[in-house]
PDB file of C-alpha atoms in Angstrom:
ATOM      1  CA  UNK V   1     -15.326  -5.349  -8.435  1.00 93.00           C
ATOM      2  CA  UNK V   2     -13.044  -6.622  -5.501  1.00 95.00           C
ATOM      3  CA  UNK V   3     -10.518  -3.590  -4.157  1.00 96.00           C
ATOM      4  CA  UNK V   4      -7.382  -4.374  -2.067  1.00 95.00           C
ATOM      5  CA  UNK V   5      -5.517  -2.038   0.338  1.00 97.00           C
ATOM      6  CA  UNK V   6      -2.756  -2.951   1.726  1.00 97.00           C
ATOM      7  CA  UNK V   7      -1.908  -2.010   5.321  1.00 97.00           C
ATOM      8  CA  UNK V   8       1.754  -2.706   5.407  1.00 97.00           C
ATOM      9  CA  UNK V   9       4.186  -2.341   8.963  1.00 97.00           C
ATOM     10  CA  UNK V  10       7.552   0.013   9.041  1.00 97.00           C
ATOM     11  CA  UNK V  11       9.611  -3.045   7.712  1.00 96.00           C
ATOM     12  CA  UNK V  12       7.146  -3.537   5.147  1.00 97.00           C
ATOM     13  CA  UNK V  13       7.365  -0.182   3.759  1.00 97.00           C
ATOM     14  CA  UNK V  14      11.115  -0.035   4.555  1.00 97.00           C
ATOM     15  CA  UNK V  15      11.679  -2.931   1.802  1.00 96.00           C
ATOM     16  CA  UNK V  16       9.260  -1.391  -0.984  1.00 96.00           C
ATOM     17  CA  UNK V  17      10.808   1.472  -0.333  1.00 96.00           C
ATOM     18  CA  UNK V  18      14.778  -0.353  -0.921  1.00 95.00           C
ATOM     19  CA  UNK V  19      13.625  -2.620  -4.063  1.00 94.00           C
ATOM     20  CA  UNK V  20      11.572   0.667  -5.065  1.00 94.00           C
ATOM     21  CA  UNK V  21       8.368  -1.020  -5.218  1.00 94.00           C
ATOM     22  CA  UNK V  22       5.464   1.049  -5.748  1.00 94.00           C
ATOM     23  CA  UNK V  23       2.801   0.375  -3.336  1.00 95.00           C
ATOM     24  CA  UNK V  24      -0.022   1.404  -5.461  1.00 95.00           C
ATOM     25  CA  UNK V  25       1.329  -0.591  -8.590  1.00 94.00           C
ATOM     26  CA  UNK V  26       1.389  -3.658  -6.365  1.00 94.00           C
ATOM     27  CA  UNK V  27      -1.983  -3.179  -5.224  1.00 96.00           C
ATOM     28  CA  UNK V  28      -3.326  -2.357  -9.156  1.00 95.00           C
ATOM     29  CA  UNK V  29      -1.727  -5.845  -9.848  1.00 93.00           C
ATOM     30  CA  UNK V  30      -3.162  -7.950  -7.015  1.00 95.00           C
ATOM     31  CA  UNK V  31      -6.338  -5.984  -7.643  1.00 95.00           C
ATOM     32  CA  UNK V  32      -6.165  -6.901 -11.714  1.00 94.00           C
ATOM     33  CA  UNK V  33      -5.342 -10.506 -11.423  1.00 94.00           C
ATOM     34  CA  UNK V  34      -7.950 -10.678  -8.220  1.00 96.00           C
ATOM     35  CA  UNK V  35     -10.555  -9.442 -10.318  1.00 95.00           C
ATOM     36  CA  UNK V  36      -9.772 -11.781 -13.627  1.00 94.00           C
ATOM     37  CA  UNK V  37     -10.198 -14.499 -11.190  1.00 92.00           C
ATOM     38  CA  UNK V  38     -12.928 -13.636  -9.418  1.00 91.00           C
ATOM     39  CA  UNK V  39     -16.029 -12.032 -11.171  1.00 88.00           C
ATOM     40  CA  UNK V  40     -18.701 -10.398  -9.133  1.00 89.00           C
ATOM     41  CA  UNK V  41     -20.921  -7.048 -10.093  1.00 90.00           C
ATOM     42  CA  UNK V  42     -20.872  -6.464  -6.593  1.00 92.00           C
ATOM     43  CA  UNK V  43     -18.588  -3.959  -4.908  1.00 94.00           C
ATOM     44  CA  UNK V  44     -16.161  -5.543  -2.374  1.00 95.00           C
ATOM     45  CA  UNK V  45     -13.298  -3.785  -0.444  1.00 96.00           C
ATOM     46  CA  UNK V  46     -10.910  -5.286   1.650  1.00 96.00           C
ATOM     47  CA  UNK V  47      -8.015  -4.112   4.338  1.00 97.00           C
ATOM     48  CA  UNK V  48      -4.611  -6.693   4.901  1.00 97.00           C
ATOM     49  CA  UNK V  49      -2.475  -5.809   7.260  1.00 98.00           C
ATOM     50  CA  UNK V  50       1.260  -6.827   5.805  1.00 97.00           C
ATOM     51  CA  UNK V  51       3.773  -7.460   8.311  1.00 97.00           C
ATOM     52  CA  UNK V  52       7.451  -8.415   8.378  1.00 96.00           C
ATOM     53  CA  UNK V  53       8.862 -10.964   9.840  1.00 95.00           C
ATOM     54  CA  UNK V  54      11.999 -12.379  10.786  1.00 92.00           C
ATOM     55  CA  UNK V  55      13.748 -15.215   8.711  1.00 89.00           C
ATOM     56  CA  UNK V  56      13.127 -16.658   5.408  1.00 88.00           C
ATOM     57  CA  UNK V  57       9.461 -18.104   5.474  1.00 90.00           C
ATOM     58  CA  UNK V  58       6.393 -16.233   4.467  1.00 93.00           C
ATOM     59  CA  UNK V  59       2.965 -17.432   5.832  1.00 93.00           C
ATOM     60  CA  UNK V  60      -0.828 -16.494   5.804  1.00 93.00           C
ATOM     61  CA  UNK V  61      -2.775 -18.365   8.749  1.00 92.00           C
ATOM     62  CA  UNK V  62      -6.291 -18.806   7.710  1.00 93.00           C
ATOM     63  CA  UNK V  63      -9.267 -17.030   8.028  1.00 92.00           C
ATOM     64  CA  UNK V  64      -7.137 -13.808   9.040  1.00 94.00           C
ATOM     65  CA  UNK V  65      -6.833 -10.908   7.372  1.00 95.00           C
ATOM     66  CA  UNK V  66      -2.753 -10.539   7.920  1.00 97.00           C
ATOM     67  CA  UNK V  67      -0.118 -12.008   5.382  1.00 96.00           C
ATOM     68  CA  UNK V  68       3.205 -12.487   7.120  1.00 97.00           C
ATOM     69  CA  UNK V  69       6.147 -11.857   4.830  1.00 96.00           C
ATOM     70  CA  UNK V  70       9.520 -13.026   5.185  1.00 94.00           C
ATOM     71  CA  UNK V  71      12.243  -9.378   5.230  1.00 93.00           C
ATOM     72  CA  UNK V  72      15.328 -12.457   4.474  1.00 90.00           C
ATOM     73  CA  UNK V  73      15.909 -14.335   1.112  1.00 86.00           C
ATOM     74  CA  UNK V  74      17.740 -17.105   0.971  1.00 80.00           C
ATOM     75  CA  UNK V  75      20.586 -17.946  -1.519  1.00 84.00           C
ATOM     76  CA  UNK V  76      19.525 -14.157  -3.196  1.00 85.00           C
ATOM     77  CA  UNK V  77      23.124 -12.859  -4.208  1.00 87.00           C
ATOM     78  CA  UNK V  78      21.626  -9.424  -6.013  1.00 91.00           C
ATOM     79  CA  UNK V  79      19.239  -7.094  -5.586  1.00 90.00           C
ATOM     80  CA  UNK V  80      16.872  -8.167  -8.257  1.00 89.00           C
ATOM     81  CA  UNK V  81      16.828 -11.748  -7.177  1.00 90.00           C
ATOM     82  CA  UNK V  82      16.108 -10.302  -2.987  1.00 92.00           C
ATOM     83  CA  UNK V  83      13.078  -7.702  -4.986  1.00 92.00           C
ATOM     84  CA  UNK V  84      11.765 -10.611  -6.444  1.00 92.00           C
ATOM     85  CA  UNK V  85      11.715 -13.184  -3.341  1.00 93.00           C
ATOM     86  CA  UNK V  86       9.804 -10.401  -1.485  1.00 94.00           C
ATOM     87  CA  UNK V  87       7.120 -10.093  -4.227  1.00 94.00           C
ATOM     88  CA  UNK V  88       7.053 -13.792  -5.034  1.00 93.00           C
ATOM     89  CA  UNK V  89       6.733 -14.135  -1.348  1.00 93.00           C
ATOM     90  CA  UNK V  90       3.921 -11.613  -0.431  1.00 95.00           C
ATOM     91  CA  UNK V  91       2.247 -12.943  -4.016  1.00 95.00           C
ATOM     92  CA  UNK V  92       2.231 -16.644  -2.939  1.00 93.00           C
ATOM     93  CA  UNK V  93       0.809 -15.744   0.880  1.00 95.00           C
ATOM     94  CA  UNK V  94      -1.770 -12.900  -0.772  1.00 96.00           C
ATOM     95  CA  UNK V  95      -2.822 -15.978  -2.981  1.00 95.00           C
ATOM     96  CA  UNK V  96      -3.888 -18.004   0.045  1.00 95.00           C
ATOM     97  CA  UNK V  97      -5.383 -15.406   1.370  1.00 96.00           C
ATOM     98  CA  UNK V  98      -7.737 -15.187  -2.162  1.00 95.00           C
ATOM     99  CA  UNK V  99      -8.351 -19.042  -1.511  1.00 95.00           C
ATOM    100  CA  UNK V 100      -9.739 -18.541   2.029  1.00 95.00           C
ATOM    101  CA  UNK V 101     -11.760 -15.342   1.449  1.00 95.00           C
ATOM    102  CA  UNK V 102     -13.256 -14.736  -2.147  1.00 94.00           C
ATOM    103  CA  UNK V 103     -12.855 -18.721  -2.725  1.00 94.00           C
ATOM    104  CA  UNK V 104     -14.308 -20.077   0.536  1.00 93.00           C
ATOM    105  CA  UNK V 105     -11.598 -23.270   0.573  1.00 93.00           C
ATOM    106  CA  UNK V 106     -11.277 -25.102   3.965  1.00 91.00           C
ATOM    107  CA  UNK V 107      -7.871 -24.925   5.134  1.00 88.00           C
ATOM    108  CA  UNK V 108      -8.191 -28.510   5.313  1.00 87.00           C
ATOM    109  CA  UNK V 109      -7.908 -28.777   1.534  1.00 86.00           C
ATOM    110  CA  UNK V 110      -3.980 -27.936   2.184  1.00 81.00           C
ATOM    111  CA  UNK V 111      -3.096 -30.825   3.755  1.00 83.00           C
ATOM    112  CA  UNK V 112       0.471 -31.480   3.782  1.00 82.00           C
ATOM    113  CA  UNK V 113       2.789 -30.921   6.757  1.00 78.00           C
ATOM    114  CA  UNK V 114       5.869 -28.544   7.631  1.00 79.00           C
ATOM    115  CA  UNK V 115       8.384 -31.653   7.277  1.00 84.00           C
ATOM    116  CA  UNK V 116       6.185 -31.665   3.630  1.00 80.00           C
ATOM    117  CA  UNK V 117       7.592 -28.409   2.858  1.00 79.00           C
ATOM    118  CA  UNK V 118      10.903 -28.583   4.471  1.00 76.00           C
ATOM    119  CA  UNK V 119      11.302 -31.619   1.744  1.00 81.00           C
ATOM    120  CA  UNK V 120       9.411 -30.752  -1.219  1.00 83.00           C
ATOM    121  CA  UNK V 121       7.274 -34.150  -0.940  1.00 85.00           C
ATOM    122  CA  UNK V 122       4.477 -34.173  -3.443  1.00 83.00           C
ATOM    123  CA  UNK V 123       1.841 -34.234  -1.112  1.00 83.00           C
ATOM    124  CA  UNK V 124       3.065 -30.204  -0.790  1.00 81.00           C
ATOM    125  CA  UNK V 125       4.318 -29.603  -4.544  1.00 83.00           C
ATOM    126  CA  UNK V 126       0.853 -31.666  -6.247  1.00 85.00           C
ATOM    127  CA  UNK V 127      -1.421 -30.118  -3.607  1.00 85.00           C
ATOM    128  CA  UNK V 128      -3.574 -27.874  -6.409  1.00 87.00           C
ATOM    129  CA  UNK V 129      -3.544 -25.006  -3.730  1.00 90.00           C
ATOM    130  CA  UNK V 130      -0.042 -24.474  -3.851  1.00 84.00           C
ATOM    131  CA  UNK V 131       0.181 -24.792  -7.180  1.00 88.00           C
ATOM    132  CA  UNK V 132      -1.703 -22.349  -8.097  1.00 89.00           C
ATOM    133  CA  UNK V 133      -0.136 -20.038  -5.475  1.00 87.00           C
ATOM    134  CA  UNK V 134       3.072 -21.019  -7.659  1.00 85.00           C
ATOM    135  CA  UNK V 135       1.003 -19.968 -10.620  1.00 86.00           C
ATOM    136  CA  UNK V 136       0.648 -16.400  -9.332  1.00 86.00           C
ATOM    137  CA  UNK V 137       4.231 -16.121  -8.342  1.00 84.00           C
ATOM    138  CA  UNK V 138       5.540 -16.300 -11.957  1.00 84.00           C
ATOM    139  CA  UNK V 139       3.060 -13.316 -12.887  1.00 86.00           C
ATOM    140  CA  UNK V 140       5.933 -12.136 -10.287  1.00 87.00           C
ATOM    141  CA  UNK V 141       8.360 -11.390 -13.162  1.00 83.00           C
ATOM    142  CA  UNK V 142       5.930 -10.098 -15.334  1.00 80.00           C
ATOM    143  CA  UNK V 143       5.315  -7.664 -12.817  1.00 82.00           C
ATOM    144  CA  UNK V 144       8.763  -7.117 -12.103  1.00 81.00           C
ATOM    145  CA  UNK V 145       9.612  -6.227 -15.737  1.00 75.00           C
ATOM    146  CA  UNK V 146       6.469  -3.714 -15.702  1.00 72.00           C
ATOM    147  CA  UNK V 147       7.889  -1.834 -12.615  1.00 70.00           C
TER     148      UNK V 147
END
């Protein structure tokens, strides 16, 4: 059984707090859809430290044990659509994070650039990384709905 805590900053908890996210429910999610991915008898436990940042892009770097989310949305007119660009956003980076530590993939496996990203090639929307980051994003509004 794999067990995540997550160690978030002040403007971390500041935004569960404002879309009224609870912090435990996220983890029993991540921790749910962690485990139906990846099977072990073993116990595992792990600490990420969640941090805020500035702007509108989320990011994981590899082989850390941080997930940077972004605390701006972009073209998010209500509150709903800002909750679920924060999830969706700590979801996707917490995903990569799964890939480089329970799934042992070489961050050379996501090989697209940030000009890639900046214009949606399909070197960055085929790469099977990202999709399946995408993947655990829509579980997003399942998750939404739930809470």
């Amino acid at each position: 059984m794999i067990t995540i805590k997550l160690n978030c900053d002040k403007d971390i908890r500041q935004k569960l707090k404002t879309y009224k996210i609870d912090k435990h429910k996220l983890e029993n999610f991540l921790n749910y859809h962690t485990n139906n991915l990846k099977k072990t008898r073993k116990w595992w436990h792990y600490d990420i430290d969640v941090k805020g940042i500035k702007g509108t892009d989320s990011q994981y770097f590899w082989d850390e044990d941080e997930i940077e989310v972004a605390l701006n949305c972009c073209d998010c007119k209500t509150l709903k659509q800002r909750r679920i660009f924060f999830l969706s956003s700590l979801v996707h980076e917490y995903r990569h994070w799964v890939q480089c530590k329970l799934e042992n993939v070489s961050d050379k496996k996501l090989d697209y650039s940030e000009e890639d990203i900046a214009e949606r090639t399909d070197t960055y929307t085929k790469n099977i990384y990202e999709q399946e980051c995408n993947e655990w994003e829509n579980l997003v509004e399942k998750f939404n709905d739930f809470i």
